[in-house]
XYZ file of C-alpha atoms in Angstrom:
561
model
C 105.959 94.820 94.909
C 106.539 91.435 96.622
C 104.663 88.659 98.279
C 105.854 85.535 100.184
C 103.956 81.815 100.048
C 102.248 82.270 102.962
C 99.055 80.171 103.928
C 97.675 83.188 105.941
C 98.722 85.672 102.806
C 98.802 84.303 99.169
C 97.781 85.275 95.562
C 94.455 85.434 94.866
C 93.363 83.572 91.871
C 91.178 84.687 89.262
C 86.758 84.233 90.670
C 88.706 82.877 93.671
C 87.721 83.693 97.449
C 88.471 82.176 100.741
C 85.310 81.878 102.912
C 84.938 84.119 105.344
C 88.468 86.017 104.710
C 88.967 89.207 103.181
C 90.935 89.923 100.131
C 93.166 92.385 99.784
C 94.120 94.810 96.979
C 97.305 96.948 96.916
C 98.544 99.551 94.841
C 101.204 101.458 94.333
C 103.831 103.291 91.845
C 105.369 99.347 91.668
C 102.716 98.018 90.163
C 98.993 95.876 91.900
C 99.133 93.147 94.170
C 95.424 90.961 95.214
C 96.261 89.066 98.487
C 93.642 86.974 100.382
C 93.663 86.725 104.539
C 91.995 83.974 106.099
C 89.527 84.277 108.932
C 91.677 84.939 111.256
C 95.729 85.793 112.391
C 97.498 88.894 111.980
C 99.021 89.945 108.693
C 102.123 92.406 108.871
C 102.701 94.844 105.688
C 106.345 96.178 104.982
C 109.645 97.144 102.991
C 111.250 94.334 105.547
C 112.380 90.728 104.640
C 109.742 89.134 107.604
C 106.892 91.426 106.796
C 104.086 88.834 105.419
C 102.373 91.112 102.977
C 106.306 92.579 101.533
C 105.942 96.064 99.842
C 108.760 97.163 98.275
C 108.342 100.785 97.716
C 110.277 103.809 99.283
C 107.526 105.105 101.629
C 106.974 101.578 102.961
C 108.363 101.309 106.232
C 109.921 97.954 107.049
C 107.262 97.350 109.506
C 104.740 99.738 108.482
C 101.706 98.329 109.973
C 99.411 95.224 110.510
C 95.875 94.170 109.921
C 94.480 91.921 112.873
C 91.772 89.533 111.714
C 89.271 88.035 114.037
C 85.657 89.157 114.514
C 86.617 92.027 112.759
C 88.961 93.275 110.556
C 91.865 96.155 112.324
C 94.550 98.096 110.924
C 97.575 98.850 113.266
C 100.405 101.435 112.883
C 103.228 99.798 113.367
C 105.182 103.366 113.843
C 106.001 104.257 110.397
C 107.356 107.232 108.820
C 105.128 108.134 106.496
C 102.090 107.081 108.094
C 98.765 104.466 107.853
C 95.157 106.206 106.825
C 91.812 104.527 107.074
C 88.423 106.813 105.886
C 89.273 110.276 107.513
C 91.168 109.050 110.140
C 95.085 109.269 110.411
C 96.148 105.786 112.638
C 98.370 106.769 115.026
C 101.032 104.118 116.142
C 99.880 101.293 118.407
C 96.081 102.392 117.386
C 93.890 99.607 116.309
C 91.236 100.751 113.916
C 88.273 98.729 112.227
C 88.306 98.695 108.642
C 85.389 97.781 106.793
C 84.783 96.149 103.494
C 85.047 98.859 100.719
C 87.408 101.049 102.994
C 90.645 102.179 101.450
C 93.711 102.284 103.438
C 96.973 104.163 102.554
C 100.749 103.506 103.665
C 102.346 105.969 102.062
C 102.217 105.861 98.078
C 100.577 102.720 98.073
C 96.622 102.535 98.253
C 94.884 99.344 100.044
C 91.480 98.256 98.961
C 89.523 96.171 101.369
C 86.977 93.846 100.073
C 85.049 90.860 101.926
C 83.810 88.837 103.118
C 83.843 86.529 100.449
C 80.957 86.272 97.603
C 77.444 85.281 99.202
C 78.591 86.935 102.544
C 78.526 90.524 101.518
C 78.522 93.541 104.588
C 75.881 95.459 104.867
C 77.004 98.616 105.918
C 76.442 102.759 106.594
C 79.653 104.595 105.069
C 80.538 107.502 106.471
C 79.478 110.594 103.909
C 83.078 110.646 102.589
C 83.022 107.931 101.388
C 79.487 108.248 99.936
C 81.157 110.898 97.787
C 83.708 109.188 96.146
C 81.632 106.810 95.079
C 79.134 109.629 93.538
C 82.319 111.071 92.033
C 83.252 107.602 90.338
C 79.445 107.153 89.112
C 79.206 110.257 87.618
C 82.842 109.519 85.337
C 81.189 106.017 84.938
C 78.040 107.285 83.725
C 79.906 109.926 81.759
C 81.668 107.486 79.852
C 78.396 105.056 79.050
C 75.756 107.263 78.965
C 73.642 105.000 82.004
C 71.975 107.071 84.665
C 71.813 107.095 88.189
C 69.919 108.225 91.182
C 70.897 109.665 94.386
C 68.242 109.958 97.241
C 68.168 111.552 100.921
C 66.098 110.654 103.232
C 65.325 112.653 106.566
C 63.412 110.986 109.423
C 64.369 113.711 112.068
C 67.207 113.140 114.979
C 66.115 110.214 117.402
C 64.691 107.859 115.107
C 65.590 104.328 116.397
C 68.701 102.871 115.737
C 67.426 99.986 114.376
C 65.666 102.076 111.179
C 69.705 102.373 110.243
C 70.026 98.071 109.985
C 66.207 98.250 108.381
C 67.172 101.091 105.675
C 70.322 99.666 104.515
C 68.584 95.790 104.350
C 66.077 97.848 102.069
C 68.520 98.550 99.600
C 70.130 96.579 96.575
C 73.184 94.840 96.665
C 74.904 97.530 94.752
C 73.640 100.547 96.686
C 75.536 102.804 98.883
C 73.576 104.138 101.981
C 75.548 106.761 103.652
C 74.770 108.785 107.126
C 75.210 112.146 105.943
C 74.170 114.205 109.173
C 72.323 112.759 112.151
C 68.584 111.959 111.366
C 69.898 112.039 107.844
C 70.999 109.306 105.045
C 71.594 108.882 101.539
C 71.587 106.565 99.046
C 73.080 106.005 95.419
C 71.330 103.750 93.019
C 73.691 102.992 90.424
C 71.702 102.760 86.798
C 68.363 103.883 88.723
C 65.535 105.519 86.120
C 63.894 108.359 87.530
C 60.887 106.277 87.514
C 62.912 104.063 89.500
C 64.237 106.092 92.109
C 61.106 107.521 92.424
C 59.140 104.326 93.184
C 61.756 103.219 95.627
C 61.601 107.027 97.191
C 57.882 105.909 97.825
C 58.870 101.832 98.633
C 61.196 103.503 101.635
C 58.351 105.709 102.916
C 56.029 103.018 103.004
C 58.005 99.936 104.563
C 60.031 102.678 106.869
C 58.245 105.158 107.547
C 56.187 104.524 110.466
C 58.413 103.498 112.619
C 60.351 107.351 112.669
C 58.921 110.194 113.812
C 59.218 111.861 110.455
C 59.731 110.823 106.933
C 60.940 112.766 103.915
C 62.746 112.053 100.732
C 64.221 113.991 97.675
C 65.426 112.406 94.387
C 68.056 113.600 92.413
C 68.781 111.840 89.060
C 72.028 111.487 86.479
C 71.953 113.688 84.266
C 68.461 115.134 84.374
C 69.319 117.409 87.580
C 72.904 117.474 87.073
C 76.090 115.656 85.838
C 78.606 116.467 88.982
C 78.166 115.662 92.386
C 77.864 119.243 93.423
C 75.221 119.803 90.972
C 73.568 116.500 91.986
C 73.532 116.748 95.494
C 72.420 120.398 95.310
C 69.348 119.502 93.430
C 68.265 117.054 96.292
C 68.915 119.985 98.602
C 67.128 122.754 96.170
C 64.021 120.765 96.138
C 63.896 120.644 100.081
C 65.618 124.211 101.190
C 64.932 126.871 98.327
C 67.581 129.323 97.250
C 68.250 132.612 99.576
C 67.017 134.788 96.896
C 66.773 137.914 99.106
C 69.485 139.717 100.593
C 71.876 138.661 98.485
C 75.476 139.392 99.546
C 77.462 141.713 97.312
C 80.781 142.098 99.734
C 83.190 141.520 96.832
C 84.155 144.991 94.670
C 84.462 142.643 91.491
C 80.871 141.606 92.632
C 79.738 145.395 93.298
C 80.727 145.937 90.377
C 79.272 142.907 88.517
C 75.515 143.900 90.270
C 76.091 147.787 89.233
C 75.983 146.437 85.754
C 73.157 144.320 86.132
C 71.156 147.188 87.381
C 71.848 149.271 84.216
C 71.232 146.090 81.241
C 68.183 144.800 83.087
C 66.200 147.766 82.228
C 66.640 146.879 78.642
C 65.672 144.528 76.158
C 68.714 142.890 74.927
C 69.499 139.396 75.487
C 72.118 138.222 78.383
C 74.883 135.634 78.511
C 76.248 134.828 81.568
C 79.340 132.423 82.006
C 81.050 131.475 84.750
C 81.744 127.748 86.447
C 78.894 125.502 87.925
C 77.758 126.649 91.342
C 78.702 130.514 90.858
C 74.836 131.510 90.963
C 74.256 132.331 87.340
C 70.429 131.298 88.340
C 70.467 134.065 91.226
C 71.717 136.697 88.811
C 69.505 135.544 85.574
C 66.714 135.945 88.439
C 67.942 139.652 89.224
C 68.043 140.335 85.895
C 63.968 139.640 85.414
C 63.097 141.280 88.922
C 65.126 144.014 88.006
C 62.846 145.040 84.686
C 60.370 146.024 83.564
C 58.921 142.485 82.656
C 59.327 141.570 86.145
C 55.021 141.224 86.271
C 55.501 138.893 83.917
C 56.339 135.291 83.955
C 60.196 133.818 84.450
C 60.331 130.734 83.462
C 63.485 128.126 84.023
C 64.810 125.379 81.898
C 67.670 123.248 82.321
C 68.691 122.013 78.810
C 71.129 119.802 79.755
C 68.233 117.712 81.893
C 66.568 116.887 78.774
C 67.027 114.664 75.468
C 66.701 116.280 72.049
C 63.290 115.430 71.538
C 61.951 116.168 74.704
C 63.729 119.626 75.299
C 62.018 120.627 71.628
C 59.037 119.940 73.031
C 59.535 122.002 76.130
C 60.774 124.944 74.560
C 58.356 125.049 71.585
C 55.447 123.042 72.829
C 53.582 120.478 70.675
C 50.390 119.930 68.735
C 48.074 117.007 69.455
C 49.161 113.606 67.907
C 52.536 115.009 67.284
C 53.869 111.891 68.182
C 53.373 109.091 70.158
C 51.799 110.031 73.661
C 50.666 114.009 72.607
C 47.340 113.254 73.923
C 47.130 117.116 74.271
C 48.298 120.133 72.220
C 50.555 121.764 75.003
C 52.429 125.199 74.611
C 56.157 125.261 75.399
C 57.917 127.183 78.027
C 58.490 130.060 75.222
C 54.758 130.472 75.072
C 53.847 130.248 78.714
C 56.908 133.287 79.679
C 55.438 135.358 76.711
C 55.817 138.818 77.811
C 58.258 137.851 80.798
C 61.579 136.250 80.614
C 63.310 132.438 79.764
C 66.442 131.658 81.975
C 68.094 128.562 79.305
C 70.889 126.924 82.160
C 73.294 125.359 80.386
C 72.416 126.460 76.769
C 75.808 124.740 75.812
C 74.214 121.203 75.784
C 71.893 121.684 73.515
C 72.170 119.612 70.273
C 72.881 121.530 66.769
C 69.612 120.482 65.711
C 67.998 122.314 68.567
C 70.270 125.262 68.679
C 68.935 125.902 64.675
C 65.291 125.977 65.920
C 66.263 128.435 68.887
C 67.633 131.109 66.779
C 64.910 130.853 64.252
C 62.638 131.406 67.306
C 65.077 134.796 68.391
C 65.250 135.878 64.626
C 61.744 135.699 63.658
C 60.125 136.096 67.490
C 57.993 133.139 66.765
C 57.697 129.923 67.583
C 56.101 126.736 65.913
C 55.458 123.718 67.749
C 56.538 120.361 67.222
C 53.673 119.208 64.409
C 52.326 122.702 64.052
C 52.114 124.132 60.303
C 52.145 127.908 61.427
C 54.302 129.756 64.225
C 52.561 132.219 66.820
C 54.431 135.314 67.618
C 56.080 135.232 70.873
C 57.647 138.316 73.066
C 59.935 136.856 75.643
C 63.701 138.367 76.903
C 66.376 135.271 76.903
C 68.956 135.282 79.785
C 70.857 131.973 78.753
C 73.897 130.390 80.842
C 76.840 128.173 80.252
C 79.815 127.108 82.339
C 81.537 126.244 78.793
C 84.147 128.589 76.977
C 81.688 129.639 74.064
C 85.005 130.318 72.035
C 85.898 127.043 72.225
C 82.738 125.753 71.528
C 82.156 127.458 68.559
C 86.024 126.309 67.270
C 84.943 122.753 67.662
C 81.857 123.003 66.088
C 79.648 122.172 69.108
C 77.558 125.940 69.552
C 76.679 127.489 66.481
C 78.435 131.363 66.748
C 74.690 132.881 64.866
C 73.042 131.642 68.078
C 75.588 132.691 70.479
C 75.834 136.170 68.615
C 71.995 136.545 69.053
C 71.803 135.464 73.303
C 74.969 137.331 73.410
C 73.152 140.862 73.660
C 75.472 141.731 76.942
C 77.743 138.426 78.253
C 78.681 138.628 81.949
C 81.399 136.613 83.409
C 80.816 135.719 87.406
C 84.053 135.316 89.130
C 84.127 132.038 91.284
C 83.723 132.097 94.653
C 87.621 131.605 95.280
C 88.042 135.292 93.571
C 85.587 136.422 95.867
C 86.999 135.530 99.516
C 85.167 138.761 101.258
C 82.093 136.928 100.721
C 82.563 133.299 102.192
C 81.995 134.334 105.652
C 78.950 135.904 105.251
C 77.378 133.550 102.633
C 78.497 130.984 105.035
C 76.540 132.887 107.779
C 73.462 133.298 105.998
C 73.262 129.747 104.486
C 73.568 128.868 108.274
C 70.700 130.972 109.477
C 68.557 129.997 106.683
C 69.164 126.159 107.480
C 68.104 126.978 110.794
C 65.158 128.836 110.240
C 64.021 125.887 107.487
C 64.057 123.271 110.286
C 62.015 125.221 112.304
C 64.808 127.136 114.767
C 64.961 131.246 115.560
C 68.484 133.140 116.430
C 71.978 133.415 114.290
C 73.858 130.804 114.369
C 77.588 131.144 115.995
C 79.929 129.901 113.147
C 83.859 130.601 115.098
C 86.150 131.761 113.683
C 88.472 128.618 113.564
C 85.533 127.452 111.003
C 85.361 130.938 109.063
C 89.660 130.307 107.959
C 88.940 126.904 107.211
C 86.442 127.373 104.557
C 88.299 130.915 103.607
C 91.384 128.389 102.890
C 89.466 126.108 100.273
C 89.128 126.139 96.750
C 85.458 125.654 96.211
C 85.126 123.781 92.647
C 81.764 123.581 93.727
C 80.978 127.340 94.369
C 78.252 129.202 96.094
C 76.172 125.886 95.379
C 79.620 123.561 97.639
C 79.510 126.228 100.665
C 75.534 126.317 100.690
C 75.807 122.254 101.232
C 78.438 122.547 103.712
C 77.002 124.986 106.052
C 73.608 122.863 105.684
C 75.764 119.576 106.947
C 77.330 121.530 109.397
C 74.086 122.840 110.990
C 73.045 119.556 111.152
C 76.185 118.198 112.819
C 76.138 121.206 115.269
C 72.639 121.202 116.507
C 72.553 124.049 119.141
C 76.110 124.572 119.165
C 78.248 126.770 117.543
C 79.558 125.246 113.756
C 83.322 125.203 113.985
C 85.781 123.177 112.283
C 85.171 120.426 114.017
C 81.709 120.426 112.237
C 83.402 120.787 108.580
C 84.953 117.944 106.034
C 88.163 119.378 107.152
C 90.137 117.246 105.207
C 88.551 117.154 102.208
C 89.029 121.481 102.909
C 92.506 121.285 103.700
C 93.377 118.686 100.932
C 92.383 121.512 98.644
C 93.808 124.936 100.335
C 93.207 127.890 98.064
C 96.636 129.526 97.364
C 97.171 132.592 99.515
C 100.115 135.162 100.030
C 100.897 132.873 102.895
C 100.925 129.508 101.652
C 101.831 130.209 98.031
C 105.460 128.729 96.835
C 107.315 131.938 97.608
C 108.193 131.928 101.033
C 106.475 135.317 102.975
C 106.889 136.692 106.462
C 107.154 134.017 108.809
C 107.862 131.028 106.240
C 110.974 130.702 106.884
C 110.199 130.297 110.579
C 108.078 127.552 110.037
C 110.217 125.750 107.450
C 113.001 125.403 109.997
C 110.841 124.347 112.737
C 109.462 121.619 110.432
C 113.064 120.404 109.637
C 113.852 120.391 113.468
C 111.072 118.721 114.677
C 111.356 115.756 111.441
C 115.353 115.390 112.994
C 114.135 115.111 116.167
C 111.379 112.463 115.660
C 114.060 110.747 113.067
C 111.764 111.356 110.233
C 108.188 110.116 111.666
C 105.997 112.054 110.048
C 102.788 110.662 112.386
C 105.204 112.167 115.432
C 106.317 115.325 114.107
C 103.114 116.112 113.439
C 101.749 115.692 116.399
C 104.847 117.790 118.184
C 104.004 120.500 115.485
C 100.264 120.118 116.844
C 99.305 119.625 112.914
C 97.639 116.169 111.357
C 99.630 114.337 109.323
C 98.232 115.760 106.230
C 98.943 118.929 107.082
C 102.288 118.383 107.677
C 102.646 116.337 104.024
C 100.972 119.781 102.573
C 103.643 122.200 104.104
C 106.517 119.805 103.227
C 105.153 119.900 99.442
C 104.752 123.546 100.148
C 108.555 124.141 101.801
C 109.521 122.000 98.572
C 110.979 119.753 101.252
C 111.074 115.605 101.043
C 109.430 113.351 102.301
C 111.059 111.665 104.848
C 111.671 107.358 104.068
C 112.451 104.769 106.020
């Protein structure tokens, strides 16, 4: 990358700002370039000689585009081949669009970060929920890699609360919170290093300070890694704890799935332990709740812990309960989830966290059926059924020393593996249905809800790393977004979908029926528009990103200019 001595463009020293101006960060396969615009003029970014912020890469244009300073900051396509991107939004050529500090814009290869104005002058702003969701993915590696929580917290106040509860909600937060609009009436925050505690007390600082002046007021806390250590997981607990699981009715469309709940019929009438594995958001918890309803301890209780919400000491006390003055604060003896199922069943999510230490204690407890609490001298007898969970490869665990193969030997009475939800494409469209309908009928509405079925191939296209748990938090959004309308794909994060298309007998590598069709077309249209990719796009009536996908897809290059 290059940069010219320019007094409206130039290096940005090290704890250096201009007042006012924005600086500007790009990167690309070249290398990382920090520029800093002043308050106002117009900046021009290119492969060309006169372009004032010069990026020499291949899928720079010479005159790719230009930011326009003033008031506020724009980003103008300049007519480029490859194409400028701001948020969700591809920039068509000769369309100004506002960028915001903390927006990323792409040319290309090369990534833009936008930050300003300078230090002491810092935007206060609503992000789009997008964005809001790369920044939860980044805290979560971040708080991976130190071991420092986080909190992330929705707040509903119902559609038509005044626009000016928007300015007062994001002036409530910290400097180095994120408040993000994530359906109308609807907004979230993340608290980077946030307690529980914490987030809690702010939950209840928002409610007081905000919440008279909306016609309703509701929050949900959901904290790192107590209720989860992904985003999916994380921003399905704040859902769980406001829309419960659809328990009943559960839809069984797939014949890997009939087959799957055939099984489950036959083990739950017995006694031995279950293992189920599968990835996070595949339902385990519906199924390890099929298997209790589905016995003959079903009377009894079914208790739930999440092991991986808990540290070593306080999960011990949880499962085994403690006697009084067993250490510091055990005002109380208190039995231990073990104890208070006896005679029912324990679901153990994510048994794979649990420390060695812990794991020891549990298979004493399914060897001897007994279990002593922490500072106890004697262990009571104890009659519970285990269904335990993991999203881990227990062989793999047990070769690196992290699950002890006794214990999983003991839980693994009968091990079922649930298929994720992209083996399962039958039963998208009407899990997507019912999650719909049961949104609705939460917030207080009667009827089905019309999802088209523009909206029904767009979410049978995706992926889903996030499962049954991802699709349940879509179709919520959507609702949301929809109101009284039909959901269609207008009403989806189509991009993030189609960014991540589940491979198919039509869009896998080898060409099939048709491909070759569209292949050609695709070359035409590129010659015609002299490699614009913005333009042939359009003419192909696809978004740019589509059109990058089927060019990847074609194995076809990229066109440069």
């Amino acid at each position: 990358m290059a940069r010219p001595d320019d007094p409206t463009l130039r290096a940005a020293a090290p704890g250096e700002a201009i007042p006012g101006g924005y600086r500007l960060r790009f990167a690309g396969p070249g290398g990382v370039v920090s520029l800093d615009v002043a308050r106002s003029g117009v900046v021009v970014v290119g492969r060309g000689e006169d372009a004032d912020a010069r990026l020499d890469e291949p899928s720079i244009s010479r005159r790719h585009a230009q930011f326009v300073v003033g008031e506020t900051l724009q980003i103008e396509d300049l007519g480029s081949a490859n194409g400028t991107r701001v948020r969700d939004h591809d920039v068509a050529p000769g369309e100004r669009c506002d960028v915001q500090s903390g927006d990323v814009v792409s040319f290309g290869d090369v990534l833009c970060s936008v930050q300003g104005p300078a230090r002491g002058e810092r935007a206060r702003l609503l992000r789009p929920h997008a964005y809001f969701e790369a920044r939860l993915e980044d805290e979560c590696a971040r708080a991976a890699g130190t071991s420092k929580g986080f909190a992330v917290i929705q707040v509903q106040v119902g559609v038509g609360a005044p626009t000016a509860f928007e300015a007062e909600l994001v002036a409530a937060v910290r400097p180095v919170d994120v408040v993000a609009l994530y359906a109308p009436g609807t907004y979230e925050v993340l608290a980077p290093g946030a307690t529980p505690a914490e987030a809690d007390g702010f939950a209840m600082f928002l409610r007081s300070r905000l919440g008279r002046t909306v016609p309703r007021f509701e929050s949900r806390v959901a904290c790192w890694p107590r209720d989860g250590r992904t985003p999916h997981r994380l921003l399905g607990a704040v859902r769980d704890a406001r829309c419960p699981a659809v328990d009943d009715g559960v839809v069984v469309a797939d014949p890997a799935m009939q087959r799957l709940h055939a099984t489950i019929a036959k083990i739950a009438a017995g006694t031995v332990n279950v293992l189920l594995l599968g990835e996070t958001g595949t339902g385990k918890e519906v199924f390890a709740a099929l298997v209790h309803r589905r016995s003959s301890r079903s009377a009894k209780p079914y208790v739930r812990i999440n092991c991986a919400a808990f540290t070593d000491s306080l999960v011990e006390s949880e499962l085994f309960g403690h006697e009084k003055g067993a250490f510091t604060g055990a005002i109380a003896a208190k039995p231990g989830l073990l104890e208070s199922a006896e005679g029912g069943t324990v679901f153990l999510d994510e048994v794979g966290e649990l420390s060695p230490a812990t794991q020891a204690k549990l298979l004493r407890v399914l060897e001897d059926r007994e279990v002593r609490r922490v500072g106890a001298l004697k262990g009571r007898a104890v009659d519970v059924r285990v269904v335990a969970a993991t999203n881990r490869d227990p062989d793999v665990e047990i070769a690196a020393g992290r699950f002890r193969a006794d214990l999983f030997y003991r839980l693994n009475g009968f091990a079922l593996t649930i298929p994720p939800l992209r083996e399962r494409v039958a039963e998208i469209a009407p899990l997507a249905q019912r999650f719909a309908d049961h949104a609705r009928q939460q917030a207080g509405g009667v009827g089905r809800v019309e999802v088209t079925a523009e909206a029904i191939a767009v979410l049978e296209g995706y992926r889903w790393p996030g499962n049954v748990r991802e699709l349940r938090n879509v179709m919520e959004r959507a609702l949301l977004l929809a109101g009284d309308e039909p959901i269609t794909s207008e009403h989806l994060p189509v991009e993030r979908l189609y960014a991540a298309q589940r491979p198919t007998p039509s869009t896998a590598p080898a060409a099939a029926a048709g491909d070759d069709d569209e292949r050609g077309r695709i070359i035409a249209v590129l010659e015609e528009c002299a490699g614009n990719q913005t333009r042939a796009a359009e003419r192909l009536g696809l978004t740019r990103r589509q059109l990058v996908w089927r060019l990847e897809r074609y194995g076809l290059p990229r066109p440069r200019r």
